Coordinates of C-alpha atoms in Angstrom, one line a residue:
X1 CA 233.5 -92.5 0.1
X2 CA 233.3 -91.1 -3.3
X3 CA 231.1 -89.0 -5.2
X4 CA 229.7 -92.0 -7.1
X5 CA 229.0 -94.4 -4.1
X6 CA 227.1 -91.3 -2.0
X7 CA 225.1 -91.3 -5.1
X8 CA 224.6 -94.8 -4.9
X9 CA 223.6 -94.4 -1.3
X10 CA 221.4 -91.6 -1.8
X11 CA 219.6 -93.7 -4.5
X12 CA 219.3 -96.8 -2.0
X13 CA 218.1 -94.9 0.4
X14 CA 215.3 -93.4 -1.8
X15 CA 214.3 -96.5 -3.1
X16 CA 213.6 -98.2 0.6
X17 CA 211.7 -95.3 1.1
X18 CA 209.7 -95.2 -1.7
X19 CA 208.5 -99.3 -0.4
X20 CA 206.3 -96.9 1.9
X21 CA 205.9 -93.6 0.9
X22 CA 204.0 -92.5 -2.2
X23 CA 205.7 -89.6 -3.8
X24 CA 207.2 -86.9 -1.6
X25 CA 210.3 -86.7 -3.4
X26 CA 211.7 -83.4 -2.9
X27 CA 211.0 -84.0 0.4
X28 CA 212.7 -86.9 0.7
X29 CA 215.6 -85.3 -1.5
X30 CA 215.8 -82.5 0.8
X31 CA 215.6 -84.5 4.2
X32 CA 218.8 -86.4 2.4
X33 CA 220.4 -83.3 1.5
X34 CA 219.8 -82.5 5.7
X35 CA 221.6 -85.7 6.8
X36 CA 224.3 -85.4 4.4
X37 CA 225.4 -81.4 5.8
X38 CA 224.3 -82.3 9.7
X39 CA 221.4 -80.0 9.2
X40 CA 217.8 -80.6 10.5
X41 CA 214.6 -79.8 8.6
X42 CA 211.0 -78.8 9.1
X43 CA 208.4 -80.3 7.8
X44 CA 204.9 -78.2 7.9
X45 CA 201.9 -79.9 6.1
X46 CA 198.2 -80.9 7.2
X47 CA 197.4 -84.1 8.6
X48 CA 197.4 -87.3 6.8
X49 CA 200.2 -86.4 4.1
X50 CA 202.5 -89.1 5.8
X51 CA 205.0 -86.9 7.3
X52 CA 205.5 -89.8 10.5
X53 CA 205.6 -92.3 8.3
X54 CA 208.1 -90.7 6.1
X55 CA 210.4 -89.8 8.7
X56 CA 210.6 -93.3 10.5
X57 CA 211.2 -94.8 6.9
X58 CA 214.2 -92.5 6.3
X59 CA 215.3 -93.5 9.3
X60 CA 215.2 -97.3 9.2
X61 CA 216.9 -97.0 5.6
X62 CA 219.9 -94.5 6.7
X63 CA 220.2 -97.3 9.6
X64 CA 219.7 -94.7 12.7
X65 CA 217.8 -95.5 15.7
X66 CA 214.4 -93.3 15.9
X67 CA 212.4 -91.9 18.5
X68 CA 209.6 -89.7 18.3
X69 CA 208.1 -87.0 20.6
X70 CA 204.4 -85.9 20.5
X71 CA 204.2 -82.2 21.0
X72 CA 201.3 -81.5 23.0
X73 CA 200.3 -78.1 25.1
X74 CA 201.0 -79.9 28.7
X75 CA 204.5 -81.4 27.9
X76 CA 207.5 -80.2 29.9
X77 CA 211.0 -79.7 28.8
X78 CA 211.8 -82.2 31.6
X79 CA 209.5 -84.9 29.2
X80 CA 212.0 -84.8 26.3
X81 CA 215.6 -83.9 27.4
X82 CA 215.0 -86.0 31.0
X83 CA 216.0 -85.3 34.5
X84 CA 217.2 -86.6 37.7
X85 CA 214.5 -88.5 39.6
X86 CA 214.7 -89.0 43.6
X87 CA 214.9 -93.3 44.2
X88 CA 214.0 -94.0 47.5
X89 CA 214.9 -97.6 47.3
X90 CA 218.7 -96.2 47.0
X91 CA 217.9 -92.6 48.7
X92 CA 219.8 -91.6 45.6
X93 CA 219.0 -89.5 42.1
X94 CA 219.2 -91.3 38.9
X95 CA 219.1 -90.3 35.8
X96 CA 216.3 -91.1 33.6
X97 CA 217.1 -90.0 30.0
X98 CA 214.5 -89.1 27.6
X99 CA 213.3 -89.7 24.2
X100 CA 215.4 -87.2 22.8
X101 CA 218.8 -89.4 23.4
X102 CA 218.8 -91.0 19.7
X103 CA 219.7 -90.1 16.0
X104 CA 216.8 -89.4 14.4
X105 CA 214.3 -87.7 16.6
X106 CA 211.1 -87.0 15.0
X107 CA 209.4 -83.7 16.6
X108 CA 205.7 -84.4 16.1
X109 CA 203.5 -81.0 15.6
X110 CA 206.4 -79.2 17.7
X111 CA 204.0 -75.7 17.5
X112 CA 201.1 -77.5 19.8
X113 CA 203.6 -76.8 22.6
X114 CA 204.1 -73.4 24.2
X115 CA 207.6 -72.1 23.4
X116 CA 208.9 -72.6 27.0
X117 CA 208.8 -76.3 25.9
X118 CA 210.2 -75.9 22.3
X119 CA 213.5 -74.2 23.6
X120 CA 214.2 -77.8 25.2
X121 CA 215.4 -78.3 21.5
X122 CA 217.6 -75.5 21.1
X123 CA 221.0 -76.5 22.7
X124 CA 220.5 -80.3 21.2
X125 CA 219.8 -79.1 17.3
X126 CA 222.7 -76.3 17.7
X127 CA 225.7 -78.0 19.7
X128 CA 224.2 -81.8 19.8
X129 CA 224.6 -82.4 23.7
X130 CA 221.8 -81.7 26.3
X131 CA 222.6 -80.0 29.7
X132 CA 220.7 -82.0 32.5
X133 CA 221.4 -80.4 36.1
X134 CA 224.6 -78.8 35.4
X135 CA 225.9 -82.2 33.8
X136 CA 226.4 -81.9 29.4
X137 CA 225.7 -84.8 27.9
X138 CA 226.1 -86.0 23.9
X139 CA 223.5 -86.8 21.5
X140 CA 226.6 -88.4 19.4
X141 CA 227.4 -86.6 15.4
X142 CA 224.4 -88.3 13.8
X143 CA 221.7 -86.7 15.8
X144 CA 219.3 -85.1 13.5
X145 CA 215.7 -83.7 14.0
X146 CA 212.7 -83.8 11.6
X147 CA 210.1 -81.9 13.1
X148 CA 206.5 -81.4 12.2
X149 CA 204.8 -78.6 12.6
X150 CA 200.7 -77.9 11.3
X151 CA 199.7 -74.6 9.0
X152 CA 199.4 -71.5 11.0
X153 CA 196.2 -70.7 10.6
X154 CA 195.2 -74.2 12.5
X155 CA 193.7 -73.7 15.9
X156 CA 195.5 -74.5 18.8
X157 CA 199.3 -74.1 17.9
X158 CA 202.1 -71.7 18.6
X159 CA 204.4 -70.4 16.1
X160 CA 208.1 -71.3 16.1
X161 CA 210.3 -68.3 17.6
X162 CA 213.0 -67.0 15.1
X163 CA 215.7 -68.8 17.0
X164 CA 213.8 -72.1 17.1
X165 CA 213.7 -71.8 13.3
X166 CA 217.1 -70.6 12.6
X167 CA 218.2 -73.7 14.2
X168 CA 216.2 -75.5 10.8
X169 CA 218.2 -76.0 7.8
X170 CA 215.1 -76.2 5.3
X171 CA 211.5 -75.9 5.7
X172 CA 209.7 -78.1 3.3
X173 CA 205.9 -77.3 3.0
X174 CA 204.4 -80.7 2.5
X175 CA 201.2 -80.6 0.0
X176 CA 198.5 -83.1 -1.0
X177 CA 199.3 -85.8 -3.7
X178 CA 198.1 -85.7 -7.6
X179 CA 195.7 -87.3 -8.4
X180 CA 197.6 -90.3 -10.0
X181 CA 199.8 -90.6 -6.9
X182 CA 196.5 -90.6 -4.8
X183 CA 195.0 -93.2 -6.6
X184 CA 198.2 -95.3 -5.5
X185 CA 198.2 -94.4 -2.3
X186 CA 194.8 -95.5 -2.0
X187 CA 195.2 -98.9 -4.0
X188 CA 198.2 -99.7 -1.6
X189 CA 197.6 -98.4 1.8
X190 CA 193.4 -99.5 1.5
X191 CA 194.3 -102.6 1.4
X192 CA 196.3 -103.1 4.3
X193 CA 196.1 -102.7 8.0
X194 CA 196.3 -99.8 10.4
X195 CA 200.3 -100.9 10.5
X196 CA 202.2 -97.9 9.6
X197 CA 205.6 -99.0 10.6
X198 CA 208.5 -99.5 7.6
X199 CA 209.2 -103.4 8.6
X200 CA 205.5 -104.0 7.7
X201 CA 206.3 -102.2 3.5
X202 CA 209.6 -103.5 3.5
X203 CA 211.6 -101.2 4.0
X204 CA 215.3 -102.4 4.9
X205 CA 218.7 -100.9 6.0
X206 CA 220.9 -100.0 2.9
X207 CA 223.0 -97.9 5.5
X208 CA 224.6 -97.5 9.1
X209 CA 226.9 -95.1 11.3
X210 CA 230.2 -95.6 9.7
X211 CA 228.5 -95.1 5.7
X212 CA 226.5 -91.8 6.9
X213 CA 230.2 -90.3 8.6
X214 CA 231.8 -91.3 5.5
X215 CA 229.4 -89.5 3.0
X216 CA 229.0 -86.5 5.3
X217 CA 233.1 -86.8 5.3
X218 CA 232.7 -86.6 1.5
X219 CA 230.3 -84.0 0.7
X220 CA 232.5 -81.5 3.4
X221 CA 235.6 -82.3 0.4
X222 CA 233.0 -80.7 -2.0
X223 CA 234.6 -77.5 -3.8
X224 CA 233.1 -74.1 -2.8
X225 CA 234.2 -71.5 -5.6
X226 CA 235.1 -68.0 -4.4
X227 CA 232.5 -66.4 -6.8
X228 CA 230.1 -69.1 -5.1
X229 CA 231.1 -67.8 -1.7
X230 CA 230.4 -64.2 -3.1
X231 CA 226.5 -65.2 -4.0
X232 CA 225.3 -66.6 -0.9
X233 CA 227.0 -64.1 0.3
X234 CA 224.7 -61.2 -1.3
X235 CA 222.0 -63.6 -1.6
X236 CA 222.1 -63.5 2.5
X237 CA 222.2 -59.6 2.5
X238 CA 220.0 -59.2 0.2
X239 CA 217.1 -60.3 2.2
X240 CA 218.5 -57.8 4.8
X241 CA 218.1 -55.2 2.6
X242 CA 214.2 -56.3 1.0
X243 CA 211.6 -53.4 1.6
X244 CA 209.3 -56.2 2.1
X245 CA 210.9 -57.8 5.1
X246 CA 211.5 -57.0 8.2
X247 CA 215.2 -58.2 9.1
X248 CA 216.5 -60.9 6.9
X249 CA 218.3 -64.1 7.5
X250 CA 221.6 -64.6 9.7
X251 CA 225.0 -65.5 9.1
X252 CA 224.3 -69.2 10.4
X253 CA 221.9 -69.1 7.3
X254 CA 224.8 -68.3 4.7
X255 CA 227.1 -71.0 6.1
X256 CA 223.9 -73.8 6.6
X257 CA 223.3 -72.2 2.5
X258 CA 226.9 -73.4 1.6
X259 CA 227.1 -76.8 3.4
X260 CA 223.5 -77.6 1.7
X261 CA 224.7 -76.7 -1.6
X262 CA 228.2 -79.2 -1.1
X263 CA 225.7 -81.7 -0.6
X264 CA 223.5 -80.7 -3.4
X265 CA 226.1 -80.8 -5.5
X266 CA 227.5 -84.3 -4.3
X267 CA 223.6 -85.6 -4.5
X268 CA 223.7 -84.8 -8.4
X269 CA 227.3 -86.6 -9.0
X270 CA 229.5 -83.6 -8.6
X271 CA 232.6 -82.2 -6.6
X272 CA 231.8 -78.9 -7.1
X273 CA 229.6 -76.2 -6.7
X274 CA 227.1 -74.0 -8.8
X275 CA 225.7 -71.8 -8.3
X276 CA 222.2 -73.6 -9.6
X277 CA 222.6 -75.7 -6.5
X278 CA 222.1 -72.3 -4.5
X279 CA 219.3 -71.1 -6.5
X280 CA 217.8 -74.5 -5.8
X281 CA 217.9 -74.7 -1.8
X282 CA 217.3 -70.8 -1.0
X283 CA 213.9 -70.6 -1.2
X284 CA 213.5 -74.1 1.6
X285 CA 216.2 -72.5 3.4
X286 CA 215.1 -68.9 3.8
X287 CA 211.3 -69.0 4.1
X288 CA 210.9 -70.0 7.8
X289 CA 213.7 -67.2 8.4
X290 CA 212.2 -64.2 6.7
X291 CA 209.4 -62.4 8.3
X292 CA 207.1 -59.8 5.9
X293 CA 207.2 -55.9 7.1
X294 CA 203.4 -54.5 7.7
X295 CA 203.2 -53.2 4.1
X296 CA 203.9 -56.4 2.6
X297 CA 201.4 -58.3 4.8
X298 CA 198.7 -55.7 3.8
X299 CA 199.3 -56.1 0.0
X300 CA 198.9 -60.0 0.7
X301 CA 202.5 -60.8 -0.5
X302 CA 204.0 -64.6 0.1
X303 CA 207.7 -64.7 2.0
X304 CA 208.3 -67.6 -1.2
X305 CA 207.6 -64.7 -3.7
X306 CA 209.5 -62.3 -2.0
X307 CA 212.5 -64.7 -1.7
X308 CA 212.5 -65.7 -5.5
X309 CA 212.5 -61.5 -6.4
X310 CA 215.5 -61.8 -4.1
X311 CA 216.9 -64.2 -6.1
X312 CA 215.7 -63.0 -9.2
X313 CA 217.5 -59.7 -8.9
X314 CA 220.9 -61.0 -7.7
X315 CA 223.0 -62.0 -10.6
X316 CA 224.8 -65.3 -10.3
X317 CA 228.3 -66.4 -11.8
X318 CA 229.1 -68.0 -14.4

């Protein structure tokens, strides 16, 4: 695949979407940007901004089978991975897979379940197989998670542990509409049913297995400068080194940095690298990984304005 027919893709892919989903485009840009570097994203929004609806859409237009998974205190890690169940017809065990055996798995309000049950996810979103009873099975190349997850300061949920969201490529914080776009939404979606599946907008498949391999196959040709390499590089380390955080983000957040920007870059027509496609994805990719030190909580700092000083003070090449 070239440059110009991922674009093309990219574009179709959008547009089915966009049959269902009002706005949301750097989300959706984003979540594209995920599928195309094998990354998996994070969605964190209140209720009613179409996150579900969104997600199932993106998945029906990339052509990948979806399942979905609603996190809720009293699930097991048993309930999404599977497990072994006794048949007494046969006298036997059988395997009964779960939901989480698909491509697009969407991970709905994954903090409503105590962390016990969130680790379920951790061997799936970093090596894409699941160990059931000693036995690994694979999830297959084009397993991806979109996961969910409501505002901290809602009752009633748990918050990620750092190695559950290192295993995120972006977090995307999902806000309300404008007032134009909300005047859409309620024009199109007040008229209709309770139906919130993509068949009943429209939306088609404009993509399958063998075009989603191809344009990850393409964006991985993408050119990554040395100077480029340098940036993320001190980008990375500079958030170890931020009075205002405690820790900073890992080497698995440098290399995730530099795959997102190849498809950045391929998403905007280009074979190469710049360093304005970094500047771009840092602040989706760091925030869930950065945590603020005492002092900064105290003086009511944001992680996204201590991540854009980072930024700020590191100079790019030109």
């Amino acid at each position: 695949m070239t440059i110009d027919e991922l674009q093309a893709l990219s574009g179709a892919i959008r547009a089915e979407v966009g049959k269902a989903v009002v706005g949301q485009d750097e989300t959706l840009r984003l979540m594209l940007i995920a599928l195309f570097s094998r990354g998996h994203i994070l969605l964190e929004g209140p209720p009613g901004t179409a996150k579900t609806l969104l997600a199932h859409s993106f998945a029906r237009a990339s052509g990948m089978d979806f399942g979905r998974i609603q996190f809720t205190p009293d699930l097991m890690p048993a309930d999404i991975i599977g497990a072994n169940l006794f048949n007494f017809q046969t006298s036997s065990f059988t395997l009964t897979r779960g939901p989480i055996f698909t491509d697009l798995l969407l991970a709905d309000e994954i903090n409503r379940t105590p962390p016990k049950t969130q680790a379920a996810l951790l061997e799936a979103m970093q090596e894409r197989h699941v160990t059931i009873d000693g036995e690994t099975m694979d999830l297959g190349p084009r397993f991806t998670v979109i996961a969910t997850q409501n505002p901290i300061e809602q009752q009633g949920v748990y918050p990620l542990p750092e190695a559950q969201n290192d295993r995120f490529l972006f977090k995307q914080v999902v806000g309300y509409p404008g007032y134009d776009e909300e005047l859409r939404i309620i024009a199109g979606h007040g008229a209709r049913d309770a139906n919130m599946s993509p068949q009943a907008w429209g939306v088609e498949r404009v993509a399958d297995g063998d075009a989603i391999g191809a344009a990850v196959a393409a964006v991985r040709e993408v050119r990554l400068a040395e100077e480029v390499v340098d940036y993320i590089a001190r980008l990375i380390r500079g958030s170890r080194d931020s009075a205002d955080l405690d820790g900073g983000a890992s080497p698995r957040a440098g290399a995730m940095l530099a795959g997102a920007a190849r498809a950045h870059a391929a998403i905007d027509g280009r074979d190469f690298v710049i360093p304005d496609d970094v500047k771009a994805l840092a602040p989706a990719l760091l925030r869930h990984r950065l945590q603020l030190s005492p002092s900064a909580q105290i003086e009511g700092r944001a992680v996204e304005d201590v991540v854009r000083s980072i930024i700020d003070a590191i100079e790019a090449p030109r």
